[in-house]
Amino acid sequence: MLELVALTGTMIYSITNNFPFSSWGEALFLMLQTVTICFLVMHYRGQTVKGVAFLACYALVLLVLLSPLTPLAVVTLLQATNVPAVVVGRLLQAATNYRNGHTGQLSAITVFLLFGGSLARIFTSIQETGDPLLAGTFVVSSLCNGLIAAQLLFYWNAEAPHKQKKQQ
């Protein structure tokens, strides 16, 4: 849900500020993917009606956020909340990695692509929008993704404790 809030914030902020589609288009497709996953989780738990209600409520929220009823200050605040959401999410993951002494099943390719992608988004955000809030969000995201990438390298040969016990 944090990811959905962050994606929605980026998309609404970008649309409201008339940024080019190339600067926020991926947020639209990631949002659609995340909403679909949320629905499917509810559906496969036997809560299809709840899933449909979720979709309807989310669509209503989108309509309100995109309408002239929503002040620009609210839209800007929604984008600004992405920074703490990214930091909290990544620091929780980093803390778990540290506490476990390994990165678990994190995919190295995914981690490094996320890191590289967030670095690239800094420059594309500056180039296409010139918006400091949007670029700042990607700076913070890059720093957090860099921390996870550094942990992946640091714990590269570390094994999960249950794997160590099996080998002994």
mmCIF file with all atom_site columns, C-alpha atoms in Angstrom:
data_model
loop_
_atom_site.group_PDB
_atom_site.id
_atom_site.type_symbol
_atom_site.label_atom_id
_atom_site.label_alt_id
_atom_site.label_comp_id
_atom_site.label_asym_id
_atom_site.label_entity_id
_atom_site.label_seq_id
_atom_site.pdbx_PDB_ins_code
_atom_site.Cartn_x
_atom_site.Cartn_y
_atom_site.Cartn_z
_atom_site.occupancy
_atom_site.B_iso_or_equiv
_atom_site.pdbx_formal_charge
_atom_site.auth_seq_id
_atom_site.auth_comp_id
_atom_site.auth_asym_id
_atom_site.auth_atom_id
_atom_site.pdbx_PDB_model_num
ATOM 1   C CA . MET A 1 1   ? 0.000   0.000   0.000   1.00 0.00 ? 1   MET A CA 1
ATOM 2   C CA . LEU A 1 2   ? 2.931   2.345   0.677   1.00 0.00 ? 2   LEU A CA 1
ATOM 3   C CA . GLU A 1 3   ? 4.100   1.744   -2.859  1.00 0.00 ? 3   GLU A CA 1
ATOM 4   C CA . LEU A 1 4   ? 0.635   2.506   -4.206  1.00 0.00 ? 4   LEU A CA 1
ATOM 5   C CA . VAL A 1 5   ? 0.506   5.775   -2.251  1.00 0.00 ? 5   VAL A CA 1
ATOM 6   C CA . ALA A 1 6   ? 3.952   6.748   -3.558  1.00 0.00 ? 6   ALA A CA 1
ATOM 7   C CA . LEU A 1 7   ? 3.097   5.890   -7.163  1.00 0.00 ? 7   LEU A CA 1
ATOM 8   C CA . THR A 1 8   ? -0.215  7.700   -6.947  1.00 0.00 ? 8   THR A CA 1
ATOM 9   C CA . GLY A 1 9   ? 1.475   10.765  -5.477  1.00 0.00 ? 9   GLY A CA 1
ATOM 10  C CA . THR A 1 10  ? 4.056   10.916  -8.261  1.00 0.00 ? 10  THR A CA 1
ATOM 11  C CA . MET A 1 11  ? 1.464   10.396  -10.963 1.00 0.00 ? 11  MET A CA 1
ATOM 12  C CA . ILE A 1 12  ? -1.044  12.952  -9.638  1.00 0.00 ? 12  ILE A CA 1
ATOM 13  C CA . TYR A 1 13  ? 1.689   15.535  -8.969  1.00 0.00 ? 13  TYR A CA 1
ATOM 14  C CA . SER A 1 14  ? 3.097   15.107  -12.470 1.00 0.00 ? 14  SER A CA 1
ATOM 15  C CA . ILE A 1 15  ? -0.277  15.296  -14.206 1.00 0.00 ? 15  ILE A CA 1
ATOM 16  C CA . THR A 1 16  ? -1.308  18.340  -12.169 1.00 0.00 ? 16  THR A CA 1
ATOM 17  C CA . ASN A 1 17  ? 1.948   20.115  -13.075 1.00 0.00 ? 17  ASN A CA 1
ATOM 18  C CA . ASN A 1 18  ? 1.595   19.184  -16.772 1.00 0.00 ? 18  ASN A CA 1
ATOM 19  C CA . PHE A 1 19  ? 4.892   17.305  -16.865 1.00 0.00 ? 19  PHE A CA 1
ATOM 20  C CA . PRO A 1 20  ? 5.545   15.302  -20.046 1.00 0.00 ? 20  PRO A CA 1
ATOM 21  C CA . PHE A 1 21  ? 4.283   11.708  -20.019 1.00 0.00 ? 21  PHE A CA 1
ATOM 22  C CA . SER A 1 22  ? 7.859   10.470  -20.375 1.00 0.00 ? 22  SER A CA 1
ATOM 23  C CA . SER A 1 23  ? 8.620   11.870  -16.909 1.00 0.00 ? 23  SER A CA 1
ATOM 24  C CA . TRP A 1 24  ? 5.824   9.986   -15.118 1.00 0.00 ? 24  TRP A CA 1
ATOM 25  C CA . GLY A 1 25  ? 4.517   7.291   -17.463 1.00 0.00 ? 25  GLY A CA 1
ATOM 26  C CA . GLU A 1 26  ? 6.233   4.468   -15.611 1.00 0.00 ? 26  GLU A CA 1
ATOM 27  C CA . ALA A 1 27  ? 4.340   5.487   -12.449 1.00 0.00 ? 27  ALA A CA 1
ATOM 28  C CA . LEU A 1 28  ? 1.055   4.918   -14.305 1.00 0.00 ? 28  LEU A CA 1
ATOM 29  C CA . PHE A 1 29  ? 1.992   1.387   -15.350 1.00 0.00 ? 29  PHE A CA 1
ATOM 30  C CA . LEU A 1 30  ? 3.488   0.530   -11.955 1.00 0.00 ? 30  LEU A CA 1
ATOM 31  C CA . MET A 1 31  ? 0.329   1.864   -10.295 1.00 0.00 ? 31  MET A CA 1
ATOM 32  C CA . LEU A 1 32  ? -1.840  -0.335  -12.529 1.00 0.00 ? 32  LEU A CA 1
ATOM 33  C CA . GLN A 1 33  ? 0.364   -3.312  -11.691 1.00 0.00 ? 33  GLN A CA 1
ATOM 34  C CA . THR A 1 34  ? 0.211   -2.596  -7.944  1.00 0.00 ? 34  THR A CA 1
ATOM 35  C CA . VAL A 1 35  ? -3.574  -2.109  -7.942  1.00 0.00 ? 35  VAL A CA 1
ATOM 36  C CA . THR A 1 36  ? -3.944  -5.397  -9.825  1.00 0.00 ? 36  THR A CA 1
ATOM 37  C CA . ILE A 1 37  ? -1.734  -7.202  -7.297  1.00 0.00 ? 37  ILE A CA 1
ATOM 38  C CA . CYS A 1 38  ? -3.715  -5.727  -4.391  1.00 0.00 ? 38  CYS A CA 1
ATOM 39  C CA . PHE A 1 39  ? -6.961  -6.920  -5.983  1.00 0.00 ? 39  PHE A CA 1
ATOM 40  C CA . LEU A 1 40  ? -5.564  -10.377 -6.710  1.00 0.00 ? 40  LEU A CA 1
ATOM 41  C CA . VAL A 1 41  ? -4.313  -10.786 -3.135  1.00 0.00 ? 41  VAL A CA 1
ATOM 42  C CA . MET A 1 42  ? -7.830  -10.080 -1.863  1.00 0.00 ? 42  MET A CA 1
ATOM 43  C CA . HIS A 1 43  ? -9.410  -12.263 -4.553  1.00 0.00 ? 43  HIS A CA 1
ATOM 44  C CA . TYR A 1 44  ? -7.237  -15.285 -3.753  1.00 0.00 ? 44  TYR A CA 1
ATOM 45  C CA . ARG A 1 45  ? -7.960  -14.843 -0.054  1.00 0.00 ? 45  ARG A CA 1
ATOM 46  C CA . GLY A 1 46  ? -11.619 -15.298 -0.933  1.00 0.00 ? 46  GLY A CA 1
ATOM 47  C CA . GLN A 1 47  ? -12.396 -11.591 -0.502  1.00 0.00 ? 47  GLN A CA 1
ATOM 48  C CA . THR A 1 48  ? -13.348 -10.726 -4.086  1.00 0.00 ? 48  THR A CA 1
ATOM 49  C CA . VAL A 1 49  ? -16.115 -8.329  -3.017  1.00 0.00 ? 49  VAL A CA 1
ATOM 50  C CA . LYS A 1 50  ? -13.622 -6.514  -0.788  1.00 0.00 ? 50  LYS A CA 1
ATOM 51  C CA . GLY A 1 51  ? -11.205 -6.385  -3.743  1.00 0.00 ? 51  GLY A CA 1
ATOM 52  C CA . VAL A 1 52  ? -13.824 -4.869  -6.023  1.00 0.00 ? 52  VAL A CA 1
ATOM 53  C CA . ALA A 1 53  ? -14.692 -2.335  -3.302  1.00 0.00 ? 53  ALA A CA 1
ATOM 54  C CA . PHE A 1 54  ? -10.989 -1.493  -3.033  1.00 0.00 ? 54  PHE A CA 1
ATOM 55  C CA . LEU A 1 55  ? -10.801 -0.891  -6.809  1.00 0.00 ? 55  LEU A CA 1
ATOM 56  C CA . ALA A 1 56  ? -13.900 1.314   -6.716  1.00 0.00 ? 56  ALA A CA 1
ATOM 57  C CA . CYS A 1 57  ? -12.601 3.332   -3.753  1.00 0.00 ? 57  CYS A CA 1
ATOM 58  C CA . TYR A 1 58  ? -9.187  3.759   -5.356  1.00 0.00 ? 58  TYR A CA 1
ATOM 59  C CA . ALA A 1 59  ? -10.762 4.924   -8.633  1.00 0.00 ? 59  ALA A CA 1
ATOM 60  C CA . LEU A 1 60  ? -12.853 7.429   -6.673  1.00 0.00 ? 60  LEU A CA 1
ATOM 61  C CA . VAL A 1 61  ? -9.749  8.714   -4.851  1.00 0.00 ? 61  VAL A CA 1
ATOM 62  C CA . LEU A 1 62  ? -7.982  9.144   -8.202  1.00 0.00 ? 62  LEU A CA 1
ATOM 63  C CA . LEU A 1 63  ? -10.933 11.083  -9.619  1.00 0.00 ? 63  LEU A CA 1
ATOM 64  C CA . VAL A 1 64  ? -11.012 13.405  -6.615  1.00 0.00 ? 64  VAL A CA 1
ATOM 65  C CA . LEU A 1 65  ? -7.237  13.947  -6.647  1.00 0.00 ? 65  LEU A CA 1
ATOM 66  C CA . LEU A 1 66  ? -7.288  14.739  -10.376 1.00 0.00 ? 66  LEU A CA 1
ATOM 67  C CA . SER A 1 67  ? -10.288 17.046  -10.096 1.00 0.00 ? 67  SER A CA 1
ATOM 68  C CA . PRO A 1 68  ? -10.110 20.812  -9.619  1.00 0.00 ? 68  PRO A CA 1
ATOM 69  C CA . LEU A 1 69  ? -11.531 20.232  -6.129  1.00 0.00 ? 69  LEU A CA 1
ATOM 70  C CA . THR A 1 70  ? -8.118  19.151  -4.871  1.00 0.00 ? 70  THR A CA 1
ATOM 71  C CA . PRO A 1 71  ? -5.867  22.111  -4.011  1.00 0.00 ? 71  PRO A CA 1
ATOM 72  C CA . LEU A 1 72  ? -2.327  22.130  -5.405  1.00 0.00 ? 72  LEU A CA 1
ATOM 73  C CA . ALA A 1 73  ? -0.990  22.175  -1.833  1.00 0.00 ? 73  ALA A CA 1
ATOM 74  C CA . VAL A 1 74  ? -2.593  18.767  -1.174  1.00 0.00 ? 74  VAL A CA 1
ATOM 75  C CA . VAL A 1 75  ? -1.132  17.325  -4.375  1.00 0.00 ? 75  VAL A CA 1
ATOM 76  C CA . THR A 1 76  ? 2.316   18.706  -3.466  1.00 0.00 ? 76  THR A CA 1
ATOM 77  C CA . LEU A 1 77  ? 2.012   17.254  0.047   1.00 0.00 ? 77  LEU A CA 1
ATOM 78  C CA . LEU A 1 78  ? 1.129   13.875  -1.441  1.00 0.00 ? 78  LEU A CA 1
ATOM 79  C CA . GLN A 1 79  ? 4.327   13.971  -3.538  1.00 0.00 ? 79  GLN A CA 1
ATOM 80  C CA . ALA A 1 80  ? 6.361   15.141  -0.531  1.00 0.00 ? 80  ALA A CA 1
ATOM 81  C CA . THR A 1 81  ? 5.155   12.139  1.501   1.00 0.00 ? 81  THR A CA 1
ATOM 82  C CA . ASN A 1 82  ? 6.988   9.893   -0.961  1.00 0.00 ? 82  ASN A CA 1
ATOM 83  C CA . VAL A 1 83  ? 10.301  10.801  0.669   1.00 0.00 ? 83  VAL A CA 1
ATOM 84  C CA . PRO A 1 84  ? 9.465   9.433   4.146   1.00 0.00 ? 84  PRO A CA 1
ATOM 85  C CA . ALA A 1 85  ? 7.701   6.428   2.586   1.00 0.00 ? 85  ALA A CA 1
ATOM 86  C CA . VAL A 1 86  ? 10.826  5.541   0.569   1.00 0.00 ? 86  VAL A CA 1
ATOM 87  C CA . VAL A 1 87  ? 13.134  6.110   3.536   1.00 0.00 ? 87  VAL A CA 1
ATOM 88  C CA . VAL A 1 88  ? 11.027  4.071   5.969   1.00 0.00 ? 88  VAL A CA 1
ATOM 89  C CA . GLY A 1 89  ? 10.583  1.208   3.501   1.00 0.00 ? 89  GLY A CA 1
ATOM 90  C CA . ARG A 1 90  ? 14.270  0.961   2.597   1.00 0.00 ? 90  ARG A CA 1
ATOM 91  C CA . LEU A 1 91  ? 15.567  1.485   6.136   1.00 0.00 ? 91  LEU A CA 1
ATOM 92  C CA . LEU A 1 92  ? 13.292  -1.289  7.401   1.00 0.00 ? 92  LEU A CA 1
ATOM 93  C CA . GLN A 1 93  ? 14.733  -3.547  4.717   1.00 0.00 ? 93  GLN A CA 1
ATOM 94  C CA . ALA A 1 94  ? 18.308  -2.457  5.540   1.00 0.00 ? 94  ALA A CA 1
ATOM 95  C CA . ALA A 1 95  ? 17.722  -3.018  9.263   1.00 0.00 ? 95  ALA A CA 1
ATOM 96  C CA . THR A 1 96  ? 16.352  -6.502  8.576   1.00 0.00 ? 96  THR A CA 1
ATOM 97  C CA . ASN A 1 97  ? 19.373  -7.310  6.408   1.00 0.00 ? 97  ASN A CA 1
ATOM 98  C CA . TYR A 1 98  ? 21.721  -6.074  9.143   1.00 0.00 ? 98  TYR A CA 1
ATOM 99  C CA . ARG A 1 99  ? 19.901  -7.955  11.903  1.00 0.00 ? 99  ARG A CA 1
ATOM 100 C CA . ASN A 1 100 ? 19.917  -11.165 9.831   1.00 0.00 ? 100 ASN A CA 1
ATOM 101 C CA . GLY A 1 101 ? 23.528  -10.768 8.736   1.00 0.00 ? 101 GLY A CA 1
ATOM 102 C CA . HIS A 1 102 ? 22.548  -11.454 5.102   1.00 0.00 ? 102 HIS A CA 1
ATOM 103 C CA . THR A 1 103 ? 20.266  -10.090 2.405   1.00 0.00 ? 103 THR A CA 1
ATOM 104 C CA . GLY A 1 104 ? 18.146  -13.201 2.101   1.00 0.00 ? 104 GLY A CA 1
ATOM 105 C CA . GLN A 1 105 ? 16.647  -13.795 -1.315  1.00 0.00 ? 105 GLN A CA 1
ATOM 106 C CA . LEU A 1 106 ? 17.202  -10.312 -2.727  1.00 0.00 ? 106 LEU A CA 1
ATOM 107 C CA . SER A 1 107 ? 17.945  -10.440 -6.409  1.00 0.00 ? 107 SER A CA 1
ATOM 108 C CA . ALA A 1 108 ? 21.243  -8.716  -7.203  1.00 0.00 ? 108 ALA A CA 1
ATOM 109 C CA . ILE A 1 109 ? 19.996  -7.803  -10.667 1.00 0.00 ? 109 ILE A CA 1
ATOM 110 C CA . THR A 1 110 ? 16.833  -6.214  -9.286  1.00 0.00 ? 110 THR A CA 1
ATOM 111 C CA . VAL A 1 111 ? 18.702  -4.279  -6.587  1.00 0.00 ? 111 VAL A CA 1
ATOM 112 C CA . PHE A 1 112 ? 21.280  -2.894  -9.000  1.00 0.00 ? 112 PHE A CA 1
ATOM 113 C CA . LEU A 1 113 ? 18.635  -2.063  -11.616 1.00 0.00 ? 113 LEU A CA 1
ATOM 114 C CA . LEU A 1 114 ? 16.629  -0.192  -8.969  1.00 0.00 ? 114 LEU A CA 1
ATOM 115 C CA . PHE A 1 115 ? 19.755  1.686   -7.922  1.00 0.00 ? 115 PHE A CA 1
ATOM 116 C CA . GLY A 1 116 ? 20.745  2.545   -11.486 1.00 0.00 ? 116 GLY A CA 1
ATOM 117 C CA . GLY A 1 117 ? 17.185  3.433   -12.408 1.00 0.00 ? 117 GLY A CA 1
ATOM 118 C CA . SER A 1 118 ? 16.781  5.809   -9.498  1.00 0.00 ? 118 SER A CA 1
ATOM 119 C CA . LEU A 1 119 ? 20.106  7.466   -10.381 1.00 0.00 ? 119 LEU A CA 1
ATOM 120 C CA . ALA A 1 120 ? 18.926  7.918   -13.963 1.00 0.00 ? 120 ALA A CA 1
ATOM 121 C CA . ARG A 1 121 ? 15.591  9.332   -12.758 1.00 0.00 ? 121 ARG A CA 1
ATOM 122 C CA . ILE A 1 122 ? 17.417  12.160  -10.973 1.00 0.00 ? 122 ILE A CA 1
ATOM 123 C CA . PHE A 1 123 ? 18.783  13.404  -14.258 1.00 0.00 ? 123 PHE A CA 1
ATOM 124 C CA . THR A 1 124 ? 15.659  12.759  -16.320 1.00 0.00 ? 124 THR A CA 1
ATOM 125 C CA . SER A 1 125 ? 13.532  14.552  -13.703 1.00 0.00 ? 125 SER A CA 1
ATOM 126 C CA . ILE A 1 126 ? 15.795  17.582  -13.779 1.00 0.00 ? 126 ILE A CA 1
ATOM 127 C CA . GLN A 1 127 ? 15.981  17.546  -17.566 1.00 0.00 ? 127 GLN A CA 1
ATOM 128 C CA . GLU A 1 128 ? 12.289  16.993  -18.300 1.00 0.00 ? 128 GLU A CA 1
ATOM 129 C CA . THR A 1 129 ? 10.597  18.821  -15.417 1.00 0.00 ? 129 THR A CA 1
ATOM 130 C CA . GLY A 1 130 ? 13.138  21.000  -13.608 1.00 0.00 ? 130 GLY A CA 1
ATOM 131 C CA . ASP A 1 131 ? 11.112  20.248  -10.471 1.00 0.00 ? 131 ASP A CA 1
ATOM 132 C CA . PRO A 1 132 ? 13.253  20.118  -7.297  1.00 0.00 ? 132 PRO A CA 1
ATOM 133 C CA . LEU A 1 133 ? 10.684  18.106  -5.315  1.00 0.00 ? 133 LEU A CA 1
ATOM 134 C CA . LEU A 1 134 ? 10.503  15.375  -7.938  1.00 0.00 ? 134 LEU A CA 1
ATOM 135 C CA . ALA A 1 135 ? 14.283  15.297  -8.387  1.00 0.00 ? 135 ALA A CA 1
ATOM 136 C CA . GLY A 1 136 ? 14.794  15.336  -4.610  1.00 0.00 ? 136 GLY A CA 1
ATOM 137 C CA . THR A 1 137 ? 12.544  12.313  -4.238  1.00 0.00 ? 137 THR A CA 1
ATOM 138 C CA . PHE A 1 138 ? 14.774  10.406  -6.651  1.00 0.00 ? 138 PHE A CA 1
ATOM 139 C CA . VAL A 1 139 ? 17.942  11.595  -4.860  1.00 0.00 ? 139 VAL A CA 1
ATOM 140 C CA . VAL A 1 140 ? 16.630  10.153  -1.589  1.00 0.00 ? 140 VAL A CA 1
ATOM 141 C CA . SER A 1 141 ? 15.490  7.005   -3.391  1.00 0.00 ? 141 SER A CA 1
ATOM 142 C CA . SER A 1 142 ? 18.964  6.614   -4.925  1.00 0.00 ? 142 SER A CA 1
ATOM 143 C CA . LEU A 1 143 ? 20.651  6.971   -1.551  1.00 0.00 ? 143 LEU A CA 1
ATOM 144 C CA . CYS A 1 144 ? 18.366  4.363   -0.014  1.00 0.00 ? 144 CYS A CA 1
ATOM 145 C CA . ASN A 1 145 ? 18.725  1.988   -2.971  1.00 0.00 ? 145 ASN A CA 1
ATOM 146 C CA . GLY A 1 146 ? 22.495  2.532   -2.782  1.00 0.00 ? 146 GLY A CA 1
ATOM 147 C CA . LEU A 1 147 ? 22.438  1.410   0.857   1.00 0.00 ? 147 LEU A CA 1
ATOM 148 C CA . ILE A 1 148 ? 20.654  -1.817  -0.088  1.00 0.00 ? 148 ILE A CA 1
ATOM 149 C CA . ALA A 1 149 ? 23.084  -2.346  -3.000  1.00 0.00 ? 149 ALA A CA 1
ATOM 150 C CA . ALA A 1 150 ? 26.037  -1.821  -0.646  1.00 0.00 ? 150 ALA A CA 1
ATOM 151 C CA . GLN A 1 151 ? 24.588  -4.364  1.775   1.00 0.00 ? 151 GLN A CA 1
ATOM 152 C CA . LEU A 1 152 ? 24.156  -6.823  -1.062  1.00 0.00 ? 152 LEU A CA 1
ATOM 153 C CA . LEU A 1 153 ? 27.856  -6.480  -1.885  1.00 0.00 ? 153 LEU A CA 1
ATOM 154 C CA . PHE A 1 154 ? 28.900  -6.595  1.781   1.00 0.00 ? 154 PHE A CA 1
ATOM 155 C CA . TYR A 1 155 ? 26.849  -9.728  2.521   1.00 0.00 ? 155 TYR A CA 1
ATOM 156 C CA . TRP A 1 156 ? 27.538  -11.328 -0.886  1.00 0.00 ? 156 TRP A CA 1
ATOM 157 C CA . ASN A 1 157 ? 28.944  -14.595 0.535   1.00 0.00 ? 157 ASN A CA 1
ATOM 158 C CA . ALA A 1 158 ? 26.944  -14.612 3.785   1.00 0.00 ? 158 ALA A CA 1
ATOM 159 C CA . GLU A 1 159 ? 24.520  -17.473 4.208   1.00 0.00 ? 159 GLU A CA 1
ATOM 160 C CA . ALA A 1 160 ? 21.238  -17.607 6.041   1.00 0.00 ? 160 ALA A CA 1
ATOM 161 C CA . PRO A 1 161 ? 21.578  -19.319 9.472   1.00 0.00 ? 161 PRO A CA 1
ATOM 162 C CA . HIS A 1 162 ? 19.272  -22.204 8.468   1.00 0.00 ? 162 HIS A CA 1
ATOM 163 C CA . LYS A 1 163 ? 21.553  -22.966 5.501   1.00 0.00 ? 163 LYS A CA 1
ATOM 164 C CA . GLN A 1 164 ? 24.617  -22.949 7.758   1.00 0.00 ? 164 GLN A CA 1
ATOM 165 C CA . LYS A 1 165 ? 22.985  -25.480 10.121  1.00 0.00 ? 165 LYS A CA 1
ATOM 166 C CA . LYS A 1 166 ? 22.136  -27.836 7.228   1.00 0.00 ? 166 LYS A CA 1
ATOM 167 C CA . GLN A 1 167 ? 25.779  -27.872 6.091   1.00 0.00 ? 167 GLN A CA 1
ATOM 168 C CA . GLN A 1 168 ? 27.113  -28.754 9.564   1.00 0.00 ? 168 GLN A CA 1
#
